[in-house]
mmCIF file of C-alpha atoms in Angstrom:
data_model
loop_
_atom_site.group_PDB
_atom_site.id
_atom_site.type_symbol
_atom_site.label_atom_id
_atom_site.label_comp_id
_atom_site.label_asym_id
_atom_site.label_seq_id
_atom_site.Cartn_x
_atom_site.Cartn_y
_atom_site.Cartn_z
ATOM 1 C CA ARG A 1 10.447 7.120 -47.551
ATOM 2 C CA LEU A 2 12.548 5.109 -45.054
ATOM 3 C CA SER A 3 9.934 2.379 -45.287
ATOM 4 C CA THR A 4 10.847 1.774 -48.924
ATOM 5 C CA ILE A 5 14.435 0.739 -48.128
ATOM 6 C CA ARG A 6 14.791 -2.969 -48.806
ATOM 7 C CA ALA A 7 18.551 -3.386 -48.167
ATOM 8 C CA ARG A 8 19.690 -5.015 -44.967
ATOM 9 C CA THR A 9 20.443 -2.146 -42.622
ATOM 10 C CA LEU A 10 22.503 -1.883 -39.414
ATOM 11 C CA VAL A 11 22.006 1.235 -37.337
ATOM 12 C CA LEU A 12 24.920 1.799 -34.948
ATOM 13 C CA VAL A 13 24.777 4.330 -32.140
ATOM 14 C CA GLY A 14 27.136 5.036 -29.277
ATOM 15 C CA GLU A 15 25.762 4.806 -25.742
ATOM 16 C CA LEU A 16 27.300 8.187 -24.975
ATOM 17 C CA ASP A 17 26.163 9.821 -28.162
ATOM 18 C CA GLY A 18 23.861 12.785 -27.878
ATOM 19 C CA GLU A 19 20.160 12.505 -27.172
ATOM 20 C CA GLU A 20 19.224 13.676 -30.688
ATOM 21 C CA THR A 21 21.427 11.060 -32.331
ATOM 22 C CA GLY A 22 19.817 8.363 -30.150
ATOM 23 C CA ARG A 23 16.364 9.501 -31.262
ATOM 24 C CA VAL A 24 17.407 9.531 -34.905
ATOM 25 C CA ALA A 25 18.878 6.033 -34.581
ATOM 26 C CA GLU A 26 15.621 4.773 -33.118
ATOM 27 C CA VAL A 27 13.578 6.338 -35.921
ATOM 28 C CA LEU A 28 15.890 4.745 -38.506
ATOM 29 C CA ALA A 29 15.748 1.370 -36.846
ATOM 30 C CA THR A 30 11.982 1.325 -36.522
ATOM 31 C CA SER A 31 11.224 2.905 -39.927
ATOM 32 C CA ILE A 32 13.460 0.733 -42.124
ATOM 33 C CA PRO A 33 11.897 -2.703 -42.492
ATOM 34 C CA GLY A 34 14.001 -5.381 -40.830
ATOM 35 C CA ALA A 35 16.687 -2.920 -39.684
ATOM 36 C CA SER A 36 18.887 -3.894 -36.723
ATOM 37 C CA LYS A 37 20.028 -1.383 -34.112
ATOM 38 C CA THR A 38 23.092 -1.888 -31.977
ATOM 39 C CA VAL A 39 24.122 0.390 -29.143
ATOM 40 C CA ILE A 40 27.860 0.376 -28.491
ATOM 41 C CA ALA A 41 28.581 0.676 -24.771
ATOM 42 C CA GLY A 42 30.981 3.405 -23.699
ATOM 43 C CA ALA A 43 31.180 4.935 -27.143
ATOM 44 C CA GLY A 44 30.245 8.398 -28.271
ATOM 45 C CA HIS A 45 29.595 9.687 -31.771
ATOM 46 C CA LEU A 46 32.881 8.334 -33.199
ATOM 47 C CA ILE A 47 32.090 4.694 -32.451
ATOM 48 C CA GLN A 48 34.830 3.306 -34.706
ATOM 49 C CA ILE A 49 37.428 5.336 -32.749
ATOM 50 C CA ASP A 50 35.928 5.152 -29.253
ATOM 51 C CA ALA A 51 35.304 1.366 -29.366
ATOM 52 C CA PRO A 52 36.982 -0.150 -32.461
ATOM 53 C CA VAL A 53 36.776 -3.709 -31.310
ATOM 54 C CA ASP A 54 33.067 -3.499 -30.501
ATOM 55 C CA PHE A 55 32.424 -1.567 -33.686
ATOM 56 C CA GLY A 56 34.184 -4.243 -35.755
ATOM 57 C CA ARG A 57 32.396 -7.037 -33.960
ATOM 58 C CA ALA A 58 28.961 -5.414 -34.538
ATOM 59 C CA VAL A 59 29.659 -4.966 -38.265
ATOM 60 C CA ARG A 60 31.115 -8.495 -38.648
ATOM 61 C CA ASP A 61 28.180 -10.062 -36.817
ATOM 62 C CA PHE A 62 25.730 -8.115 -38.988
ATOM 63 C CA LEU A 63 27.456 -9.074 -42.236
ATOM 64 C CA THR A 64 27.764 -12.780 -41.341
ATOM 65 C CA GLU A 65 24.236 -13.073 -39.914
ATOM 66 C CA ARG A 66 22.006 -15.340 -41.972
ATOM 67 C CA ARG A 67 18.543 -14.130 -42.740
#
């Protein structure tokens, strides 16, 4: 069913997040057409708390990207 998603999708994952979360992020990014995946260096599961500047930058860049 993921392949039916047509909305622009950003998959964010922390570099220090658990192995399972990394696998899920990869499945999401490869199964949703056109999805983008960004790994936030030095962040765990709470990306927005662990790396707020990088989190904000990733979201801003995704939202302002022209497709």
